[in-house]
Coordinates of C-alpha atoms in Angstrom, one line a residue:
E1 CA -37.1 -22.3 1.7
V2 CA -35.9 -25.5 3.2
I3 CA -35.6 -25.6 7.0
A4 CA -32.7 -27.7 8.3
Y5 CA -32.1 -28.1 12.0
K6 CA -30.3 -30.4 14.5
N7 CA -31.7 -30.8 18.0
R8 CA -29.3 -30.7 20.8
G9 CA -27.4 -34.0 21.3
E10 CA -28.4 -35.3 17.9
K11 CA -25.8 -36.2 15.2
T12 CA -28.0 -35.8 12.1
W13 CA -29.9 -32.9 10.6
T14 CA -33.6 -32.9 9.9
M15 CA -34.7 -31.1 6.7
L16 CA -38.3 -30.0 6.1
I17 CA -38.7 -29.7 2.4
P18 CA -41.9 -28.3 0.8
R19 CA -43.4 -30.9 -1.6
E20 CA -43.7 -28.5 -4.4
V21 CA -39.9 -27.7 -4.3
A22 CA -38.1 -31.0 -4.2
Y23 CA -38.4 -34.7 -4.9
G24 CA -41.9 -35.2 -3.3
L25 CA -40.4 -35.4 0.2
A26 CA -41.7 -33.6 3.2
T27 CA -39.0 -34.6 5.8
I28 CA -35.7 -36.3 5.5
T29 CA -32.7 -36.9 7.8
V30 CA -29.1 -36.6 6.6
D31 CA -25.6 -36.8 8.1
D32 CA -24.1 -33.9 6.1
L33 CA -26.3 -31.2 4.6
T34 CA -23.7 -29.8 2.2
N35 CA -22.8 -33.3 1.0
Y36 CA -26.5 -34.1 0.4
W37 CA -27.0 -31.1 -1.8
L38 CA -23.7 -31.6 -3.7
Q39 CA -24.8 -35.1 -4.6
K40 CA -28.1 -33.6 -5.9
A41 CA -26.1 -31.0 -7.8
V42 CA -24.0 -33.5 -9.5
S43 CA -26.9 -35.8 -10.5
E44 CA -29.2 -33.0 -11.6
G45 CA -26.7 -30.4 -13.1
F46 CA -26.9 -27.4 -10.8
N47 CA -24.5 -25.7 -8.4
V48 CA -24.5 -24.9 -4.7
L49 CA -23.5 -21.7 -2.9
E50 CA -22.7 -21.8 0.8
F51 CA -22.3 -18.7 3.0
K52 CA -20.1 -18.4 6.1
Y53 CA -18.7 -15.4 7.8
S54 CA -14.9 -15.5 7.9
R55 CA -12.2 -16.1 5.3
K56 CA -10.8 -19.1 7.2
A57 CA -14.2 -20.7 7.5
V58 CA -15.0 -20.5 3.7
E59 CA -11.6 -21.8 2.8
E60 CA -12.1 -24.8 5.2
L61 CA -15.5 -25.5 3.6
A62 CA -14.0 -25.5 0.1
Y63 CA -11.1 -27.8 1.1
T64 CA -13.6 -30.1 2.9
Y65 CA -16.0 -30.6 0.0
A66 CA -13.6 -30.4 -3.0
P67 CA -12.6 -34.1 -2.5
V68 CA -16.3 -35.0 -2.3
L69 CA -16.9 -33.6 -5.7
C70 CA -13.7 -35.2 -7.1
K71 CA -15.1 -38.6 -6.2
S72 CA -18.6 -37.7 -7.5
L73 CA -18.1 -35.9 -10.8
P74 CA -17.8 -37.9 -14.0
D75 CA -14.3 -38.3 -15.5
Y76 CA -15.0 -36.1 -18.6
E77 CA -16.1 -33.2 -16.3
L78 CA -13.0 -33.6 -14.2
R79 CA -10.8 -33.4 -17.3
E80 CA -12.5 -30.2 -18.3
L81 CA -12.0 -28.8 -14.8
D82 CA -8.3 -29.7 -14.9
V83 CA -7.9 -27.8 -18.2
L84 CA -9.9 -24.8 -16.7
A85 CA -7.7 -24.8 -13.5
K86 CA -4.5 -24.8 -15.5
K87 CA -5.7 -21.8 -17.5
L88 CA -5.7 -19.9 -14.2
K89 CA -1.9 -20.3 -13.9
D90 CA -1.0 -17.5 -16.2
Q91 CA -3.4 -15.1 -14.5
L92 CA -2.3 -15.5 -10.9
H93 CA 0.8 -15.4 -8.7
D94 CA 2.2 -18.8 -8.1
F95 CA 1.3 -18.9 -4.4
E96 CA -2.3 -18.0 -5.0
Y97 CA -2.6 -20.5 -7.8
E98 CA -1.2 -23.2 -5.6
K99 CA -4.0 -22.7 -3.1
L100 CA -6.8 -22.6 -5.7
Y101 CA -5.7 -25.3 -8.2
P102 CA -6.6 -28.4 -6.1
L103 CA -10.0 -26.9 -5.5
I104 CA -10.9 -25.8 -9.0
R105 CA -9.8 -29.0 -10.6
C106 CA -12.5 -30.7 -8.4
G107 CA -15.2 -28.2 -9.2
A108 CA -15.1 -26.2 -6.0
S109 CA -13.7 -22.9 -4.7
Y110 CA -14.0 -20.2 -2.1
H111 CA -14.6 -16.5 -2.5
H112 CA -13.7 -13.6 -0.2
A113 CA -12.1 -10.2 -0.3
G114 CA -8.6 -11.6 0.3
L115 CA -8.4 -13.1 -3.2
S116 CA -6.8 -11.0 -6.0
F117 CA -9.1 -9.3 -8.5
N118 CA -8.1 -11.8 -11.2
A119 CA -8.9 -14.8 -9.0
R120 CA -12.3 -13.4 -8.0
Q121 CA -13.2 -12.6 -11.6
F122 CA -12.2 -16.1 -12.8
I123 CA -14.1 -17.8 -10.0
E124 CA -17.2 -15.8 -10.5
K125 CA -17.2 -16.5 -14.3
A126 CA -16.6 -20.2 -13.8
F127 CA -19.4 -20.5 -11.2
R128 CA -21.8 -18.4 -13.3
E129 CA -21.2 -20.8 -16.2
R130 CA -21.8 -23.8 -13.8
L131 CA -18.3 -25.1 -14.3
L132 CA -17.8 -24.9 -10.6
R133 CA -20.4 -26.9 -8.6
Y134 CA -19.7 -25.6 -5.2
L135 CA -18.6 -22.1 -3.9
A136 CA -18.1 -21.2 -0.2
A137 CA -18.3 -17.5 0.1
T138 CA -18.4 -14.7 2.7
P139 CA -21.5 -12.4 2.5
T140 CA -19.7 -9.8 0.5
L141 CA -20.5 -11.9 -2.5
A142 CA -24.2 -11.5 -1.9
M143 CA -23.9 -7.7 -1.3
G144 CA -22.0 -6.7 -4.4
V145 CA -22.0 -9.5 -7.1
N146 CA -24.9 -10.9 -9.0
L147 CA -24.0 -14.6 -8.6
P148 CA -27.0 -16.8 -8.0
A149 CA -27.2 -20.6 -7.6
R150 CA -29.9 -23.2 -7.5
V151 CA -29.2 -23.9 -3.8
A152 CA -28.0 -21.4 -1.2
I153 CA -27.0 -22.8 2.1
I154 CA -27.0 -20.1 4.8
N155 CA -25.2 -20.6 8.1
T156 CA -26.6 -18.2 10.7
R157 CA -23.9 -17.8 13.3
Y158 CA -20.5 -16.0 13.2
F159 CA -17.8 -15.3 15.7
S160 CA -17.3 -11.7 16.7
E161 CA -15.5 -10.0 19.6
K162 CA -15.1 -13.3 21.5
Y163 CA -18.8 -14.2 21.2
M164 CA -21.0 -16.2 18.8
K165 CA -23.6 -13.9 17.2
R166 CA -26.5 -14.5 14.8
I167 CA -27.0 -12.8 11.5
S168 CA -30.0 -10.5 11.3
I169 CA -33.2 -11.4 9.5
L170 CA -32.4 -8.6 7.0
E171 CA -29.0 -10.3 6.2
Y172 CA -30.7 -13.7 5.8
K173 CA -33.2 -12.2 3.3
Q174 CA -30.3 -10.6 1.4
L175 CA -28.4 -13.9 1.2
S176 CA -31.4 -16.0 0.4
G177 CA -32.0 -13.8 -2.7
R178 CA -29.0 -15.6 -4.3
A179 CA -31.1 -18.8 -4.5
G180 CA -32.4 -19.5 -8.0
R181 CA -31.0 -18.2 -11.4
P182 CA -33.5 -16.3 -13.5
Q183 CA -34.1 -18.0 -16.9
Y184 CA -32.2 -21.1 -15.8
D185 CA -33.7 -22.5 -12.6
P186 CA -37.4 -23.4 -12.2
Y187 CA -37.0 -22.5 -8.5
G188 CA -34.3 -21.6 -6.0
I189 CA -33.7 -23.5 -2.8
V190 CA -32.6 -21.8 0.4
V191 CA -31.3 -24.1 3.1
I192 CA -31.5 -22.6 6.5
G193 CA -29.3 -23.4 8.4
K194 CA -26.6 -25.9 9.4
D195 CA -26.1 -24.3 12.8
V196 CA -29.6 -23.7 14.1
T197 CA -30.6 -25.8 17.1
S198 CA -34.4 -25.9 16.7
L199 CA -37.3 -25.6 14.3
S200 CA -38.5 -22.4 15.9
E201 CA -35.1 -20.8 15.5
A202 CA -35.1 -21.6 11.8
K203 CA -38.6 -20.4 11.3
K204 CA -37.7 -17.0 12.8
Y205 CA -35.6 -16.2 9.7
I206 CA -38.2 -17.3 7.2
E207 CA -41.3 -15.9 8.9
G208 CA -39.7 -12.9 10.7
T209 CA -39.9 -9.3 9.6
P210 CA -36.6 -7.7 8.4
E211 CA -35.1 -5.1 10.7
A212 CA -35.5 -1.5 9.8
V213 CA -32.8 0.0 7.5
G214 CA -30.6 2.5 9.2
S215 CA -28.4 5.3 8.1
S216 CA -24.7 6.0 8.8
L217 CA -25.0 9.7 7.8
W218 CA -25.1 10.8 11.4
N219 CA -22.0 9.0 12.4
D220 CA -19.3 11.5 13.3
D221 CA -16.9 10.6 10.5
A222 CA -19.6 10.7 7.8
L223 CA -21.3 13.8 9.1
R224 CA -18.1 15.9 9.2
K225 CA -17.4 15.0 5.5
H226 CA -20.8 15.9 4.3
V227 CA -21.1 19.1 6.4
L228 CA -17.7 20.2 5.0
A229 CA -18.8 19.4 1.5
S230 CA -22.1 21.4 1.8
I231 CA -20.2 24.4 3.1
S232 CA -17.4 24.1 0.6
S233 CA -19.9 23.9 -2.3
G234 CA -21.7 27.0 -1.1
E235 CA -24.9 25.0 -0.5
T236 CA -25.0 26.0 3.1
T237 CA -23.5 29.0 4.9
T238 CA -25.3 29.1 8.3
L239 CA -26.3 26.6 11.0
G240 CA -29.9 27.2 9.9
D241 CA -29.0 26.3 6.4
L242 CA -27.4 23.1 7.6
V243 CA -30.3 22.1 9.7
K244 CA -32.7 22.7 6.8
F245 CA -30.5 20.7 4.4
F246 CA -29.8 17.7 6.6
S247 CA -33.4 17.6 7.9
M248 CA -34.3 16.3 4.4
S249 CA -32.1 13.2 4.8
F250 CA -33.4 9.7 5.3
N251 CA -32.5 9.2 9.0
A252 CA -33.7 12.7 10.0
V253 CA -37.3 11.4 10.1
N254 CA -36.4 9.6 13.3
M255 CA -34.7 12.6 14.9
N256 CA -36.1 15.8 16.4
S257 CA -34.9 19.2 15.2
I258 CA -33.1 19.9 18.5
T259 CA -31.0 16.7 18.2
I260 CA -30.2 17.5 14.5
E261 CA -29.1 21.1 15.5
E262 CA -27.0 19.8 18.4
K263 CA -25.1 17.3 16.2
L264 CA -24.5 19.9 13.4
R265 CA -23.4 22.5 15.9
K266 CA -20.9 20.0 17.4
T267 CA -19.7 19.1 13.8
V268 CA -19.1 22.7 12.7
T269 CA -17.2 23.4 15.9
M270 CA -14.9 20.5 15.2
L271 CA -14.4 21.6 11.6
E272 CA -13.4 25.0 12.8
E273 CA -10.9 23.5 15.3
L274 CA -9.5 21.5 12.4
A275 CA -9.1 24.7 10.4
M276 CA -11.5 23.4 7.7
I277 CA -13.9 26.3 8.0
R278 CA -14.0 29.7 9.6
S279 CA -16.9 31.5 11.2
R280 CA -17.9 35.1 11.2
K281 CA -20.6 36.8 13.2
T282 CA -22.8 39.2 11.2
G283 CA -25.3 40.8 13.5
T284 CA -27.1 37.9 15.2
E285 CA -26.2 35.3 12.6
V286 CA -23.0 33.3 12.3
T287 CA -21.8 32.4 8.7
F288 CA -19.4 29.7 7.7
T289 CA -16.9 29.7 4.8
P290 CA -14.4 27.1 3.9
T291 CA -10.6 27.6 4.3
N292 CA -8.2 26.6 1.5
L293 CA -7.4 23.5 3.5
G294 CA -11.2 22.7 3.8
M295 CA -11.7 23.2 0.1
A296 CA -8.8 20.9 -0.7
T297 CA -10.0 18.3 1.8
S298 CA -13.5 18.3 0.4
W299 CA -12.2 18.1 -3.1
L300 CA -10.1 15.0 -2.2
Y301 CA -13.1 13.5 -0.4
I302 CA -11.0 12.5 2.6
D303 CA -11.9 12.7 6.2
P304 CA -11.1 16.1 7.7
V305 CA -9.3 14.3 10.5
S306 CA -7.0 12.7 7.9
S307 CA -6.0 16.2 6.8
F308 CA -5.4 17.2 10.4
I309 CA -3.2 14.2 11.0
I310 CA -1.1 14.8 7.8
I311 CA -0.4 18.5 8.8
D312 CA 0.1 17.9 12.5
G313 CA 2.4 15.0 11.8
L314 CA 4.6 17.0 9.4
K315 CA 4.5 20.7 10.2
D316 CA 7.3 20.5 12.8
R317 CA 9.4 18.0 10.8
E318 CA 12.2 19.0 8.4
D319 CA 13.1 15.7 6.9
V320 CA 11.5 12.3 7.3
P321 CA 11.9 8.9 5.5
P322 CA 9.3 7.4 3.2
L323 CA 8.2 5.0 6.0
Y324 CA 7.1 8.1 8.0
Y325 CA 4.8 9.4 5.3
L326 CA 3.4 5.9 4.6
S327 CA 2.7 5.2 8.3
L328 CA 1.1 8.7 8.7
I329 CA -1.5 8.0 6.0
G330 CA -1.9 4.5 7.3
M331 CA -3.2 5.7 10.7
T332 CA -5.8 8.0 9.2
P333 CA -9.6 7.2 9.3
D334 CA -9.5 6.7 5.6
F335 CA -7.5 3.5 6.1
A336 CA -9.7 2.2 8.9
D337 CA -11.5 -0.5 6.9
V338 CA -8.3 -2.2 5.6
H339 CA -7.8 -5.7 6.8
I340 CA -4.7 -6.3 8.9
A341 CA -4.1 -9.7 10.5
K342 CA -4.3 -9.7 14.3
Q343 CA -1.1 -11.6 14.5
A344 CA 0.8 -8.7 12.9
Y345 CA 0.3 -6.6 16.0
E346 CA 2.1 -9.2 18.0
W347 CA 4.8 -9.9 15.5
F348 CA 5.8 -6.3 15.0
E349 CA 5.2 -4.7 18.3
E350 CA 8.9 -4.5 19.3
L351 CA 10.0 -3.3 15.8
V352 CA 7.4 -0.5 15.7
T353 CA 8.3 0.7 19.2
D354 CA 12.0 0.9 18.1
L355 CA 11.0 2.7 14.9
E356 CA 9.1 5.3 16.9
I357 CA 12.1 5.9 19.2
R358 CA 14.3 6.4 16.1
G359 CA 11.8 8.9 14.6
E360 CA 11.1 6.7 11.5
V361 CA 7.4 6.6 12.1
P362 CA 5.0 9.2 13.6
P363 CA 4.8 9.6 17.4
Q364 CA 2.0 7.6 19.1
S365 CA 0.9 10.8 20.7
L366 CA -0.6 11.9 17.3
E367 CA -3.3 9.3 17.7
Y368 CA -4.4 10.8 21.0
R369 CA -4.3 14.4 19.6
A370 CA -6.6 13.3 16.8
K371 CA -9.3 12.2 19.3
D372 CA -11.0 9.9 16.8
P373 CA -11.7 6.2 17.3
N374 CA -10.9 5.4 13.7
V375 CA -7.3 6.8 14.1
N376 CA -5.0 3.9 14.9
W377 CA -1.2 4.5 15.3
F378 CA -0.2 0.8 15.3
R379 CA -2.3 0.0 12.3
G380 CA -0.7 3.0 10.5
C381 CA 2.8 1.6 11.3
I382 CA 1.9 -1.9 10.0
I383 CA 0.5 -0.4 6.8
G384 CA 3.6 1.8 6.5
L385 CA 5.8 -1.2 6.7
I386 CA 3.7 -3.1 4.1
L387 CA 3.9 -0.1 1.7
R388 CA 7.6 0.4 2.3
D389 CA 8.3 -3.2 1.3
W390 CA 6.1 -2.6 -1.8
I391 CA 8.1 0.4 -2.9
E392 CA 11.4 -1.3 -2.1
E393 CA 10.4 -4.0 -4.6
V394 CA 10.0 -6.8 -2.1
P395 CA 8.1 -9.7 -3.9
E396 CA 4.4 -9.8 -3.3
R397 CA 4.6 -13.4 -2.0
V398 CA 7.1 -12.3 0.7
I399 CA 4.9 -9.3 1.7
V400 CA 1.7 -11.3 2.1
E401 CA 3.5 -14.0 4.1
R402 CA 5.4 -11.6 6.2
Y403 CA 2.4 -9.6 7.3
G404 CA -0.3 -12.4 7.3
I405 CA -2.4 -10.7 4.7
E406 CA -3.7 -11.9 1.3
L407 CA -3.3 -10.6 -2.2
G408 CA -6.7 -8.9 -2.2
D409 CA -5.7 -7.1 1.0
L410 CA -2.4 -6.0 -0.6
G411 CA -4.3 -4.7 -3.6
V412 CA -6.6 -2.6 -1.4
I413 CA -3.6 -1.3 0.6
K414 CA -1.7 -0.3 -2.6
E415 CA -4.8 1.4 -4.1
T416 CA -5.8 3.3 -0.9
G417 CA -2.1 4.1 -0.3
E418 CA -1.7 5.8 -3.7
W419 CA -4.9 7.8 -3.2
L420 CA -3.8 9.0 0.3
V421 CA -0.2 9.8 -0.7
F422 CA -1.7 11.9 -3.5
S423 CA -4.0 13.5 -0.9
A424 CA -1.1 14.2 1.4
Y425 CA 0.7 15.8 -1.5
I426 CA -2.2 18.2 -2.1
I427 CA -2.7 18.9 1.6
T428 CA 0.9 19.7 2.2
R429 CA 1.1 21.8 -0.9
T430 CA -2.1 23.7 0.3
A431 CA -0.5 24.2 3.7
R432 CA 2.8 25.4 2.0
L433 CA 4.8 22.6 3.4
K434 CA 6.9 22.4 0.3
R435 CA 9.7 20.4 1.8
H436 CA 7.2 17.6 2.2
S437 CA 5.0 18.0 -0.9
D438 CA 8.1 17.7 -3.1
K439 CA 8.9 14.3 -1.6
L440 CA 5.3 13.1 -1.6
E441 CA 5.0 13.9 -5.3
V442 CA 7.7 11.4 -6.1
L443 CA 6.3 8.9 -3.6
I444 CA 2.9 8.9 -5.5
D445 CA 4.6 7.2 -8.5
R446 CA 6.6 4.9 -6.3
V447 CA 3.5 3.6 -4.6
R448 CA 1.6 3.3 -7.9
H449 CA 4.3 1.1 -9.5
G450 CA 5.9 -0.5 -6.4
V451 CA 9.4 0.6 -7.2
R452 CA 12.5 2.4 -6.0
E453 CA 13.1 5.9 -7.4
D454 CA 15.8 4.8 -9.8
V455 CA 13.4 2.9 -12.1
L456 CA 10.6 5.4 -12.3
D457 CA 11.4 6.5 -15.8
L458 CA 11.1 2.9 -17.0
V459 CA 7.9 1.8 -15.3
K460 CA 6.0 4.7 -16.9
L461 CA 6.4 2.9 -20.2
K462 CA 3.8 0.3 -21.3
Y463 CA 4.9 -3.3 -20.9
I464 CA 7.5 -2.5 -18.3
G465 CA 6.6 -3.4 -14.7
R466 CA 8.6 -3.4 -11.5
V467 CA 10.3 -6.8 -12.3
R468 CA 11.3 -6.0 -15.9
A469 CA 12.4 -2.5 -14.9
R470 CA 14.8 -3.8 -12.2
I471 CA 16.3 -6.3 -14.7
L472 CA 16.9 -3.5 -17.1
V473 CA 18.4 -1.1 -14.6
N474 CA 20.7 -3.8 -13.2
N475 CA 22.0 -4.2 -16.7
G476 CA 22.6 -0.5 -17.5
I477 CA 19.3 0.4 -19.1
R478 CA 18.0 3.3 -17.0
N479 CA 15.8 5.4 -19.3
V480 CA 14.3 5.8 -22.7
K481 CA 17.5 6.9 -24.3
D482 CA 19.3 3.8 -23.0
I483 CA 16.5 1.6 -24.5
I484 CA 17.0 3.1 -27.9
E485 CA 20.8 2.9 -27.8
K486 CA 20.8 -0.6 -26.4
R487 CA 18.1 -2.3 -28.4
E488 CA 19.9 -5.6 -28.7
L489 CA 20.6 -5.8 -25.0
L490 CA 16.9 -5.0 -24.3
I491 CA 15.8 -8.0 -26.5
K492 CA 18.4 -10.2 -24.9
L493 CA 17.2 -9.4 -21.4
L494 CA 13.4 -9.5 -22.0
G495 CA 13.1 -11.7 -25.0
E496 CA 12.3 -10.9 -28.6
G497 CA 8.5 -10.7 -28.0
W498 CA 8.5 -8.2 -25.1
G499 CA 11.5 -6.3 -26.5
K500 CA 9.8 -5.6 -29.8
K501 CA 6.6 -4.6 -28.1
I502 CA 8.5 -2.0 -26.0
L503 CA 10.3 -0.6 -29.0
E504 CA 7.1 -0.4 -30.9
E505 CA 5.5 1.5 -28.0
L506 CA 8.4 4.0 -28.0
E507 CA 7.9 4.5 -31.8
N508 CA 4.2 5.2 -31.2
I509 CA 5.0 7.7 -28.5
Y510 CA 7.5 9.5 -30.7
T511 CA 5.1 9.5 -33.7
N512 CA 2.3 11.0 -31.6
D513 CA 4.6 13.6 -30.1
V514 CA 5.7 14.7 -33.5
S515 CA 2.1 14.9 -34.8
S516 CA 0.9 16.9 -31.9
K517 CA 3.8 19.4 -32.3
E518 CA 3.1 19.8 -36.0
R519 CA -0.6 20.6 -35.3

């Protein structure tokens, strides 16, 4: 572990480097820590991973040091990188490729959850193979992806809720575990940290004891899910059963039995108010059984409050537009972790207010009736607008620019949206709100494929996505029958390669159907 610090008022960093780790030096002074290690990486053939705590920050780092690498790497390596970067073009949307190409061709990149899945996969593979020399990443990389490097530079401060905060010792230990690649590196180097102001502050992370690991089970949202699951499965039927069951959990060792019982009593009371369970007194004992709604909610593994919002928002409504359904699921606790740009709340405040007046989105009062901090009406409306644009076939580039999100965010919103529209369909069907479940059943496929209703028959076929389906429908090909009857037009519109693939797929489907009927 290399300690780097800059005393107040000084312009240079001092690095204390253990002699057994690097270059026989004990103490050196440098103007730019990252640049110093990048030059070492180029000359000695390793790569550098730097952690920072916001998307904007890691992008700025990548754009800062990509030109440094372009000037330092040998010509043959830059030519290989240019070929590598151009291979990415076929895998990404143009606007994402335009951001990444000037970085990757220089041997650098950034990594955060806003990138599309294809981009993240490409970058991880290239860095793992040491084709990329520098990667600036948010901590999510260290938590979920095995992507080590010879050198890991750890910044220790991040901005949150208008204040600068420090990462915990536990977080530092997790991030520092990315230094050194087994079987490839003789050692790993952790550089701590570009933003510490003293030697003692740096040593705190290296010599300090990691904080105790906590548990989120006893948070209200997690507890009501698990209590409902234990009752729905028949594992527990009384408060005593629940206390016994949850007393075996990890965090219960730090709680007394009275506290456990109070929290569980409060949770079952809430579940009964939400119509998830019913209680019955038998002698001196109260037993709990799940309702049909509770069983459905537990099976879907959604928050019971989400089910309440879906039913409360629809039970008195006869007819609502798709935007209403999409905004309704967007405000549920199950959408609470989705990234929405702060600017979006300012950009769309007037529009959302107008939509509420016209009844095109749920009423804001629904948020207050839910009585849960993870329920957010405005967030729901923004997510509803994003998903409405998606199912109205608005190009993804327009969507991400309009709402200030990134492709990775849009991917999460689409995936979560499909799951929750399906959940809303099951919940409304269970609650016998047929007028809504019928519409939601159609909406599931629209969210899955990102299309209007008139192309649903086409997008269910392999090789036909939202763009090709719209081209076909606009030219009179609306279903499988039209494809078969207008083969020449199909090939003319989509090209011989794709046209033949689609026709072959139809032949396979027909052959399989005939075979199954004969059996």
